[in-house]
mmCIF file of C-alpha atoms in Angstrom:
data_model
loop_
_atom_site.group_PDB
_atom_site.id
_atom_site.type_symbol
_atom_site.label_atom_id
_atom_site.label_comp_id
_atom_site.label_asym_id
_atom_site.label_seq_id
_atom_site.Cartn_x
_atom_site.Cartn_y
_atom_site.Cartn_z
ATOM 1 C CA MET A 1 111.340 126.078 103.190
ATOM 2 C CA SER A 2 113.451 126.890 100.138
ATOM 3 C CA ASP A 3 113.712 130.380 98.666
ATOM 4 C CA GLY A 4 110.585 130.622 96.584
ATOM 5 C CA SER A 5 110.817 127.587 94.338
ATOM 6 C CA GLU A 6 107.236 126.504 93.912
ATOM 7 C CA HIS A 7 105.357 123.667 92.239
ATOM 8 C CA SER A 8 101.905 122.297 91.781
ATOM 9 C CA GLY A 9 101.091 120.032 94.695
ATOM 10 C CA PRO A 10 100.183 116.349 94.406
ATOM 11 C CA GLY A 11 96.643 117.330 93.461
ATOM 12 C CA GLY A 12 97.930 119.737 90.817
ATOM 13 C CA SER A 13 96.247 122.844 92.245
ATOM 14 C CA VAL A 14 98.234 124.091 95.248
ATOM 15 C CA ASP A 15 101.557 125.888 94.887
ATOM 16 C CA THR A 16 103.967 125.254 97.752
ATOM 17 C CA PRO A 17 107.725 125.708 98.172
ATOM 18 C CA ARG A 18 110.092 122.782 98.038
ATOM 19 C CA ILE A 19 111.031 121.269 101.380
ATOM 20 C CA ARG A 20 114.740 121.337 102.192
ATOM 21 C CA LEU A 21 116.047 118.056 103.574
ATOM 22 C CA ALA A 22 119.185 116.856 105.318
ATOM 23 C CA ILE A 23 120.014 113.144 105.279
ATOM 24 C CA ALA A 24 121.867 111.685 108.251
ATOM 25 C CA GLY A 25 123.535 108.501 107.050
ATOM 26 C CA LEU A 26 124.318 107.636 103.425
ATOM 27 C CA GLY A 27 124.310 103.856 103.653
ATOM 28 C CA ARG A 28 121.836 101.295 102.386
ATOM 29 C CA SER A 29 118.853 103.250 103.660
ATOM 30 C CA GLY A 30 119.962 106.879 103.404
ATOM 31 C CA TRP A 31 121.366 106.510 99.885
ATOM 32 C CA ASN A 32 119.629 103.535 98.269
ATOM 33 C CA ILE A 33 116.164 104.278 99.668
ATOM 34 C CA HIS A 34 115.774 107.926 100.671
ATOM 35 C CA ALA A 35 118.043 109.675 98.200
ATOM 36 C CA HIS A 36 116.748 107.372 95.467
ATOM 37 C CA ALA A 37 113.122 108.305 96.167
ATOM 38 C CA LEU A 38 113.881 112.016 96.468
ATOM 39 C CA ARG A 39 115.566 112.046 93.047
ATOM 40 C CA ASN A 40 112.131 111.320 91.583
ATOM 41 C CA LEU A 41 110.394 114.175 93.435
ATOM 42 C CA PRO A 42 112.561 117.208 92.579
ATOM 43 C CA SER A 43 109.643 119.657 92.575
ATOM 44 C CA MET A 44 108.750 118.763 96.168
ATOM 45 C CA PHE A 45 112.124 118.293 97.875
ATOM 46 C CA THR A 46 115.712 119.430 97.646
ATOM 47 C CA ILE A 47 118.626 117.825 99.502
ATOM 48 C CA THR A 48 120.704 120.639 100.981
ATOM 49 C CA ALA A 49 122.883 118.758 103.492
ATOM 50 C CA VAL A 50 124.106 115.249 104.239
ATOM 51 C CA MET A 51 126.062 113.651 107.059
ATOM 52 C CA ASP A 52 128.158 110.500 106.981
ATOM 53 C CA PRO A 53 131.543 109.624 108.506
ATOM 54 C CA ASP A 54 132.610 108.174 105.139
ATOM 55 C CA ALA A 55 134.242 110.943 103.065
ATOM 56 C CA GLU A 56 133.745 109.095 99.777
ATOM 57 C CA ARG A 57 129.999 108.842 100.349
ATOM 58 C CA CYS A 58 129.815 112.534 101.180
ATOM 59 C CA ALA A 59 131.729 113.437 98.028
ATOM 60 C CA GLN A 60 129.313 111.370 95.939
ATOM 61 C CA ALA A 61 126.332 113.184 97.452
ATOM 62 C CA HIS A 62 127.924 116.603 96.947
ATOM 63 C CA ALA A 63 128.715 115.805 93.327
ATOM 64 C CA GLU A 64 125.113 114.820 92.604
ATOM 65 C CA PHE A 65 123.100 117.238 94.758
ATOM 66 C CA GLY A 66 125.493 120.138 95.333
ATOM 67 C CA CYS A 67 124.680 119.835 99.044
ATOM 68 C CA ALA A 68 126.730 120.694 102.112
ATOM 69 C CA VAL A 69 128.501 117.678 103.621
ATOM 70 C CA PHE A 70 129.377 116.828 107.218
ATOM 71 C CA ASP A 71 131.027 113.976 109.061
ATOM 72 C CA ASP A 72 129.356 114.874 112.365
ATOM 73 C CA TYR A 73 125.626 114.997 113.117
ATOM 74 C CA ASP A 74 125.720 117.869 115.626
ATOM 75 C CA ALA A 75 127.843 119.938 113.264
ATOM 76 C CA MET A 76 125.237 119.458 110.538
ATOM 77 C CA LEU A 77 122.402 120.478 112.870
ATOM 78 C CA ALA A 78 124.284 123.643 113.775
ATOM 79 C CA THR A 79 123.821 124.856 110.178
ATOM 80 C CA ALA A 80 120.112 124.085 110.020
ATOM 81 C CA ARG A 81 119.049 127.730 109.965
ATOM 82 C CA GLY A 82 121.813 128.969 107.689
ATOM 83 C CA ASP A 83 120.842 130.739 104.480
ATOM 84 C CA ARG A 84 122.952 128.536 102.210
ATOM 85 C CA GLN A 85 122.975 125.206 104.030
ATOM 86 C CA GLY A 86 119.667 125.476 105.826
ATOM 87 C CA PHE A 87 117.083 122.713 105.897
ATOM 88 C CA ASP A 88 113.571 122.174 107.211
ATOM 89 C CA ALA A 89 113.682 118.469 108.020
ATOM 90 C CA VAL A 90 116.137 115.680 108.781
ATOM 91 C CA VAL A 91 115.975 112.143 107.456
ATOM 92 C CA VAL A 92 117.386 110.037 110.298
ATOM 93 C CA ALA A 93 118.958 107.076 108.488
ATOM 94 C CA SER A 94 121.752 106.449 110.961
ATOM 95 C CA PRO A 95 122.252 103.041 112.652
ATOM 96 C CA SER A 96 119.194 101.850 114.597
ATOM 97 C CA HIS A 97 120.505 102.529 118.102
ATOM 98 C CA LEU A 98 120.967 106.232 117.206
ATOM 99 C CA HIS A 99 117.506 106.901 115.782
ATOM 100 C CA ALA A 100 115.892 108.262 118.933
ATOM 101 C CA ALA A 101 118.801 110.508 119.943
ATOM 102 C CA HIS A 102 119.208 111.941 116.440
ATOM 103 C CA ALA A 103 115.462 112.534 116.053
ATOM 104 C CA CYS A 104 115.218 114.312 119.403
ATOM 105 C CA SER A 105 118.233 116.545 118.672
ATOM 106 C CA ALA A 106 116.602 117.672 115.433
ATOM 107 C CA MET A 107 113.176 118.285 116.960
ATOM 108 C CA ALA A 108 114.764 120.235 119.818
ATOM 109 C CA ILE A 109 115.699 122.979 117.317
ATOM 110 C CA GLY A 110 112.335 122.901 115.526
ATOM 111 C CA LEU A 111 113.103 120.587 112.620
ATOM 112 C CA HIS A 112 110.707 118.049 111.150
ATOM 113 C CA VAL A 113 111.971 114.464 111.232
ATOM 114 C CA VAL A 114 111.718 111.322 109.120
ATOM 115 C CA ALA A 115 112.657 108.476 111.460
ATOM 116 C CA GLU A 116 113.887 105.269 109.865
ATOM 117 C CA LYS A 117 112.785 101.957 111.325
ATOM 118 C CA PRO A 118 112.956 100.912 114.004
ATOM 119 C CA PHE A 119 111.415 104.173 115.229
ATOM 120 C CA ALA A 120 113.227 103.546 118.529
ATOM 121 C CA THR A 121 114.671 100.550 120.330
ATOM 122 C CA GLU A 122 113.017 101.358 123.673
ATOM 123 C CA SER A 123 109.468 102.499 124.391
ATOM 124 C CA ALA A 124 110.614 105.292 126.715
ATOM 125 C CA ASP A 125 112.592 106.826 123.838
ATOM 126 C CA ALA A 126 109.653 106.438 121.456
ATOM 127 C CA GLU A 127 107.339 108.191 123.893
ATOM 128 C CA ARG A 128 109.876 110.998 124.390
ATOM 129 C CA MET A 129 110.053 111.475 120.627
ATOM 130 C CA LEU A 130 106.273 111.706 120.425
ATOM 131 C CA ASP A 131 106.104 114.207 123.295
ATOM 132 C CA MET A 132 108.748 116.402 121.663
ATOM 133 C CA ALA A 133 106.907 116.391 118.336
ATOM 134 C CA HIS A 134 103.666 117.471 120.000
ATOM 135 C CA ALA A 135 105.366 120.102 122.161
ATOM 136 C CA GLY A 136 107.364 121.537 119.265
ATOM 137 C CA GLY A 137 104.600 121.411 116.660
ATOM 138 C CA VAL A 138 106.819 119.537 114.225
ATOM 139 C CA VAL A 139 106.078 116.601 111.931
ATOM 140 C CA LEU A 140 107.564 113.321 113.126
ATOM 141 C CA ALA A 141 107.136 110.781 110.338
ATOM 142 C CA PRO A 142 108.014 107.118 110.982
ATOM 143 C CA PHE A 143 109.505 105.624 107.826
ATOM 144 C CA GLN A 144 107.295 102.550 107.767
ATOM 145 C CA ASN A 145 107.237 102.612 104.000
ATOM 146 C CA ARG A 146 105.744 99.154 103.593
ATOM 147 C CA ARG A 147 102.366 100.427 104.681
ATOM 148 C CA PHE A 148 102.384 102.204 101.326
ATOM 149 C CA GLU A 149 102.895 98.987 99.336
ATOM 150 C CA SER A 150 100.137 98.174 96.870
ATOM 151 C CA HIS A 151 99.756 94.519 97.857
ATOM 152 C CA TYR A 152 99.293 95.505 101.521
ATOM 153 C CA ARG A 153 96.717 98.142 100.640
ATOM 154 C CA LYS A 154 94.855 95.637 98.477
ATOM 155 C CA VAL A 155 94.774 93.014 101.240
ATOM 156 C CA ARG A 156 93.398 95.596 103.679
ATOM 157 C CA GLU A 157 90.797 96.636 101.121
ATOM 158 C CA ILE A 158 89.643 93.040 100.615
ATOM 159 C CA ILE A 159 89.494 92.313 104.349
ATOM 160 C CA ASP A 160 87.685 95.586 105.113
ATOM 161 C CA SER A 161 85.134 94.914 102.353
ATOM 162 C CA GLY A 162 83.858 91.860 104.217
ATOM 163 C CA ALA A 163 84.272 89.687 101.128
ATOM 164 C CA LEU A 164 86.146 87.060 103.154
ATOM 165 C CA GLY A 165 83.584 87.091 105.938
ATOM 166 C CA GLU A 166 84.904 87.035 109.485
ATOM 167 C CA VAL A 167 88.674 86.782 109.169
ATOM 168 C CA VAL A 168 90.004 84.259 111.678
ATOM 169 C CA LEU A 169 93.695 84.041 110.720
ATOM 170 C CA ILE A 170 96.199 86.229 108.889
ATOM 171 C CA ARG A 171 99.591 84.683 108.221
ATOM 172 C CA MET A 172 102.392 86.973 107.037
ATOM 173 C CA CYS A 173 105.718 85.486 105.927
ATOM 174 C CA TRP A 174 108.962 87.072 104.852
ATOM 175 C CA HIS A 175 111.291 84.181 104.076
ATOM 176 C CA ARG A 176 114.815 84.002 102.781
ATOM 177 C CA PHE A 177 117.998 82.024 103.349
ATOM 178 C CA THR A 178 121.081 84.078 104.056
ATOM 179 C CA ARG A 179 123.784 84.951 106.580
ATOM 180 C CA ARG A 180 124.427 88.385 108.091
ATOM 181 C CA TRP A 181 127.816 89.647 109.266
ATOM 182 C CA ASP A 182 127.246 93.404 109.357
ATOM 183 C CA TRP A 183 126.197 95.763 112.171
ATOM 184 C CA GLN A 184 122.569 94.660 111.840
ATOM 185 C CA ALA A 185 123.598 91.284 113.244
ATOM 186 C CA VAL A 186 124.578 92.937 116.541
ATOM 187 C CA ARG A 187 122.014 93.454 119.313
ATOM 188 C CA GLU A 188 123.741 96.472 120.865
ATOM 189 C CA MET A 189 123.292 98.384 117.609
ATOM 190 C CA GLY A 190 119.591 97.527 117.298
ATOM 191 C CA GLY A 191 120.114 94.645 114.885
ATOM 192 C CA GLY A 192 118.285 91.375 114.460
ATOM 193 C CA ALA A 193 115.161 90.101 112.752
ATOM 194 C CA LEU A 194 112.745 91.592 115.266
ATOM 195 C CA TYR A 195 114.063 95.159 115.101
ATOM 196 C CA ASN A 196 115.074 95.047 111.435
ATOM 197 C CA ASN A 197 112.536 93.757 108.914
ATOM 198 C CA GLY A 198 110.304 92.327 111.617
ATOM 199 C CA THR A 199 109.218 95.905 112.311
ATOM 200 C CA HIS A 200 107.748 96.132 108.805
ATOM 201 C CA LEU A 201 105.543 93.078 109.294
ATOM 202 C CA ILE A 202 104.489 94.137 112.788
ATOM 203 C CA ASP A 203 103.689 97.640 111.530
ATOM 204 C CA GLN A 204 101.532 96.119 108.778
ATOM 205 C CA ALA A 205 99.852 93.747 111.243
ATOM 206 C CA LEU A 206 98.776 96.183 113.947
ATOM 207 C CA PRO A 207 96.322 98.196 111.795
ATOM 208 C CA LEU A 208 94.647 94.880 110.900
ATOM 209 C CA LEU A 209 93.938 94.426 114.622
ATOM 210 C CA GLY A 210 92.465 97.862 115.178
ATOM 211 C CA ASP A 211 92.504 98.781 118.844
ATOM 212 C CA ALA A 212 92.410 95.191 120.109
ATOM 213 C CA GLU A 213 94.552 94.213 123.072
ATOM 214 C CA THR A 214 96.717 91.204 122.270
ATOM 215 C CA GLU A 215 98.442 88.283 123.857
ATOM 216 C CA VAL A 216 101.874 87.710 122.312
ATOM 217 C CA PHE A 217 103.893 84.581 121.607
ATOM 218 C CA ILE A 218 107.428 85.215 120.425
ATOM 219 C CA ASP A 219 110.290 82.914 119.421
ATOM 220 C CA LEU A 220 113.615 84.538 118.520
ATOM 221 C CA ARG A 221 116.646 82.530 117.384
ATOM 222 C CA ARG A 222 120.096 83.439 116.183
ATOM 223 C CA GLY A 223 119.960 81.400 112.986
ATOM 224 C CA LEU A 224 122.851 81.638 110.528
ATOM 225 C CA SER A 225 124.382 85.006 111.421
ATOM 226 C CA VAL A 226 127.760 85.449 113.089
ATOM 227 C CA GLY A 227 126.523 88.233 115.394
ATOM 228 C CA ASP A 228 124.588 87.911 118.645
ATOM 229 C CA ALA A 229 121.238 89.159 117.310
ATOM 230 C CA ASP A 230 118.221 87.102 116.290
ATOM 231 C CA GLU A 231 117.773 86.228 112.616
ATOM 232 C CA HIS A 232 114.659 84.081 112.978
ATOM 233 C CA MET A 233 111.444 85.533 114.367
ATOM 234 C CA LYS A 234 108.134 83.797 114.960
ATOM 235 C CA MET A 235 105.361 85.893 116.476
ATOM 236 C CA VAL A 236 101.698 85.162 117.105
ATOM 237 C CA LEU A 237 99.345 87.970 118.099
ATOM 238 C CA LYS A 238 96.112 86.727 119.703
ATOM 239 C CA PRO A 239 93.710 89.644 120.192
ATOM 240 C CA ASP A 240 90.725 89.844 122.500
ATOM 241 C CA HIS A 241 88.673 90.237 119.318
ATOM 242 C CA GLY A 242 89.521 89.940 115.636
ATOM 243 C CA PRO A 243 91.840 87.621 113.730
ATOM 244 C CA THR A 244 94.879 85.856 115.098
ATOM 245 C CA ILE A 245 97.969 87.130 113.262
ATOM 246 C CA ASP A 246 100.877 84.765 112.640
ATOM 247 C CA ILE A 247 104.116 86.504 111.609
ATOM 248 C CA GLU A 248 107.344 84.917 110.382
ATOM 249 C CA TYR A 249 110.477 86.742 109.412
ATOM 250 C CA THR A 250 113.454 84.459 108.948
ATOM 251 C CA ASN A 251 116.799 84.157 107.224
ATOM 252 C CA ALA A 252 116.660 80.359 107.562
ATOM 253 C CA ALA A 253 113.984 79.419 105.013
ATOM 254 C CA ALA A 254 115.376 77.253 102.233
ATOM 255 C CA PHE A 255 111.819 76.938 100.857
ATOM 256 C CA GLU A 256 110.103 80.303 100.793
ATOM 257 C CA GLN A 257 106.343 80.582 101.287
ATOM 258 C CA ASP A 258 103.879 83.231 100.141
ATOM 259 C CA ARG A 259 103.764 86.555 101.940
ATOM 260 C CA TRP A 260 100.007 86.278 102.595
ATOM 261 C CA TYR A 261 97.690 83.503 103.784
ATOM 262 C CA VAL A 262 94.288 84.700 105.033
ATOM 263 C CA LEU A 263 91.417 82.541 106.293
ATOM 264 C CA GLY A 264 87.845 83.786 106.550
ATOM 265 C CA THR A 265 84.364 82.374 107.001
ATOM 266 C CA SER A 266 83.421 83.344 103.430
ATOM 267 C CA GLY A 267 86.684 82.683 101.638
ATOM 268 C CA GLY A 268 90.436 83.029 101.722
ATOM 269 C CA LEU A 269 93.401 84.803 100.168
ATOM 270 C CA VAL A 270 96.958 83.852 99.251
ATOM 271 C CA GLY A 271 99.680 85.716 97.448
ATOM 272 C CA THR A 272 102.927 87.584 97.144
ATOM 273 C CA GLN A 273 103.923 91.231 96.819
ATOM 274 C CA ASP A 274 103.279 90.992 93.077
ATOM 275 C CA ARG A 275 100.171 88.818 92.829
ATOM 276 C CA LEU A 276 97.185 88.050 95.048
ATOM 277 C CA ARG A 277 94.491 85.429 94.598
ATOM 278 C CA TRP A 278 91.344 85.100 96.653
ATOM 279 C CA LYS A 279 88.113 83.174 96.404
ATOM 280 C CA THR A 280 84.784 83.862 98.047
ATOM 281 C CA VAL A 281 81.434 82.210 98.502
ATOM 282 C CA ASP A 282 78.015 83.867 98.704
ATOM 283 C CA TRP A 283 76.334 81.785 101.395
ATOM 284 C CA GLU A 284 72.905 83.122 100.420
ATOM 285 C CA SER A 285 73.263 81.324 97.085
ATOM 286 C CA MET A 286 74.071 78.032 98.810
ATOM 287 C CA PRO A 287 71.413 75.627 100.131
ATOM 288 C CA PRO A 288 70.582 75.964 103.839
ATOM 289 C CA ARG A 289 72.154 73.388 106.139
ATOM 290 C CA PRO A 290 70.101 73.021 109.321
ATOM 291 C CA LEU A 291 71.721 71.114 112.177
ATOM 292 C CA ASP A 292 71.072 67.359 111.877
ATOM 293 C CA LEU A 293 71.900 65.277 114.958
ATOM 294 C CA GLY A 294 70.606 61.999 113.515
ATOM 295 C CA PRO A 295 72.617 59.111 112.022
ATOM 296 C CA ALA A 296 75.061 60.236 109.341
ATOM 297 C CA ALA A 297 73.550 59.548 105.923
ATOM 298 C CA GLY A 298 75.488 56.757 104.283
ATOM 299 C CA ARG A 299 77.948 56.917 107.183
ATOM 300 C CA LYS A 300 79.623 59.855 105.420
ATOM 301 C CA TYR A 301 81.028 63.063 106.760
ATOM 302 C CA PRO A 302 79.230 66.259 105.710
ATOM 303 C CA GLY A 303 80.457 67.648 102.430
ATOM 304 C CA GLU A 304 79.252 69.900 99.657
ATOM 305 C CA ASP A 305 80.413 71.555 96.476
ATOM 306 C CA ILE A 306 81.240 75.202 97.100
ATOM 307 C CA ASP A 307 80.248 77.718 94.450
ATOM 308 C CA TRP A 308 83.547 79.589 94.547
ATOM 309 C CA ARG A 309 84.026 82.988 92.951
ATOM 310 C CA HIS A 310 87.668 83.529 91.977
ATOM 311 C CA HIS A 311 89.499 86.861 91.964
ATOM 312 C CA GLU A 312 93.029 88.037 91.145
ATOM 313 C CA TRP A 313 95.149 91.160 91.509
ATOM 314 C CA SER A 314 98.570 91.904 90.023
ATOM 315 C CA GLN A 315 100.961 94.730 90.762
ATOM 316 C CA PRO A 316 100.400 97.409 88.070
ATOM 317 C CA ASP A 317 103.431 98.062 85.883
ATOM 318 C CA ASP A 318 103.082 101.834 86.331
ATOM 319 C CA ASP A 319 102.384 101.731 90.065
ATOM 320 C CA ARG A 320 103.854 104.516 92.196
ATOM 321 C CA HIS A 321 106.763 103.272 94.320
ATOM 322 C CA PRO A 322 105.931 103.107 98.067
ATOM 323 C CA TYR A 323 108.959 105.253 98.939
ATOM 324 C CA GLU A 324 107.603 108.021 96.741
ATOM 325 C CA ARG A 325 104.113 107.618 98.211
ATOM 326 C CA PHE A 326 105.616 108.128 101.654
ATOM 327 C CA TYR A 327 107.354 111.328 100.618
ATOM 328 C CA ILE A 328 104.310 112.723 98.822
ATOM 329 C CA ASN A 329 102.366 112.202 102.059
ATOM 330 C CA LEU A 330 105.209 113.838 104.024
ATOM 331 C CA HIS A 331 105.163 116.845 101.719
ATOM 332 C CA GLY A 332 101.464 117.332 102.345
ATOM 333 C CA ALA A 333 101.954 117.016 106.101
ATOM 334 C CA VAL A 334 104.798 119.547 106.267
ATOM 335 C CA SER A 335 103.580 122.074 103.703
ATOM 336 C CA ARG A 336 99.795 121.917 104.168
ATOM 337 C CA GLY A 337 99.202 120.282 107.537
ATOM 338 C CA GLU A 338 97.717 117.113 106.052
ATOM 339 C CA ALA A 339 97.495 113.966 108.153
ATOM 340 C CA LEU A 340 100.309 111.436 108.075
ATOM 341 C CA GLU A 341 99.233 108.018 106.844
ATOM 342 C CA VAL A 342 101.665 106.416 109.304
ATOM 343 C CA THR A 343 101.456 108.311 112.570
ATOM 344 C CA PRO A 344 104.115 108.466 115.283
ATOM 345 C CA GLU A 345 101.478 107.149 117.693
ATOM 346 C CA SER A 346 101.295 103.935 115.662
ATOM 347 C CA ALA A 347 105.092 103.666 115.787
ATOM 348 C CA VAL A 348 105.081 104.037 119.583
ATOM 349 C CA ARG A 349 102.607 101.149 119.692
ATOM 350 C CA TYR A 350 104.876 98.809 117.738
ATOM 351 C CA VAL A 351 107.947 99.814 119.757
ATOM 352 C CA ARG A 352 106.081 98.866 122.948
ATOM 353 C CA LEU A 353 105.337 95.502 121.354
ATOM 354 C CA LEU A 354 108.973 95.071 120.296
ATOM 355 C CA GLU A 355 110.056 95.712 123.859
ATOM 356 C CA ARG A 356 107.588 93.147 125.215
ATOM 357 C CA CYS A 357 108.910 90.595 122.767
ATOM 358 C CA GLN A 358 112.531 91.336 123.528
ATOM 359 C CA ARG A 359 111.955 90.844 127.251
ATOM 360 C CA ALA A 360 110.010 87.622 126.693
ATOM 361 C CA ALA A 361 112.743 86.158 124.481
ATOM 362 C CA GLU A 362 115.728 87.440 126.441
ATOM 363 C CA HIS A 363 116.686 84.021 127.765
ATOM 364 C CA ALA A 364 116.899 82.565 124.231
ATOM 365 C CA LEU A 365 119.461 85.151 123.132
ATOM 366 C CA SER A 366 121.609 85.373 126.259
#
């Protein structure tokens, strides 16, 4: 921890020192996501070191944060316990295929770790990361920030309330139309729809299944990108109990559809990240319909007017950003031993599923 700088905790009553962070990788994630969020939480965190092979990026970080800069990850770790450049945790925002190795190197010397998605590209690495965290008594926080999004939390709240009855289908779509020609279009570097943004949707889906065992259908296609990785992902999770979950992440959708489409025996829900609509029926207020096996009255199919109750939710203008929610939770976990909202165990579960999918779809990408 830092040298005595204290603040009131998230609840406003507990004084704790600021957590010193190092960021490994200053690209789209390390700079645009992590550094951006940490700027808004200066009483909880201070950035004391960064690592990136790009000298210009390092100079930008030094100018803003006054931090130590490195072009080599191991060299940065070697200063972890130094008085001036020391840090308590590492944000691993390096390319996907390096996440596991960088996380393990940090935990091996007793540092806490924020692990960008994908948590790992192989289940054996994910399990090794988890074992090291337990053995070393350090916090290993998967950066599955979209579990902190307000629309996701609201959908879970509505489903858990029972308002929709027995939920039979949850469809989750993330549609866009674009080409990729960067490293995330290359399989060897952990790129592709499945391991990139597909991990967000899968991470959101698995808590909706609870502990159910699932059958998996997966279709991966290259789509529009110039690399060899998939850019179209279709996944269906069929559990032994609970709703079927239909997931689409694609860069080949000229007509985008809503993020959410939920079917239940007492209603349904549709919506986007910004606005949700759902309608429900109270079956106790509806007339009873006993089974009638006689001739159809008037040769008509059964039909009735449903007494729908309509509901809406919109993203609040002053809502806390999910990145900041993640880091507030991390601060509590590191400084006061509070539980992580997104556990490393849950990340190991989704990495195992990713690996199953990759094996099943291997022929389509070869």
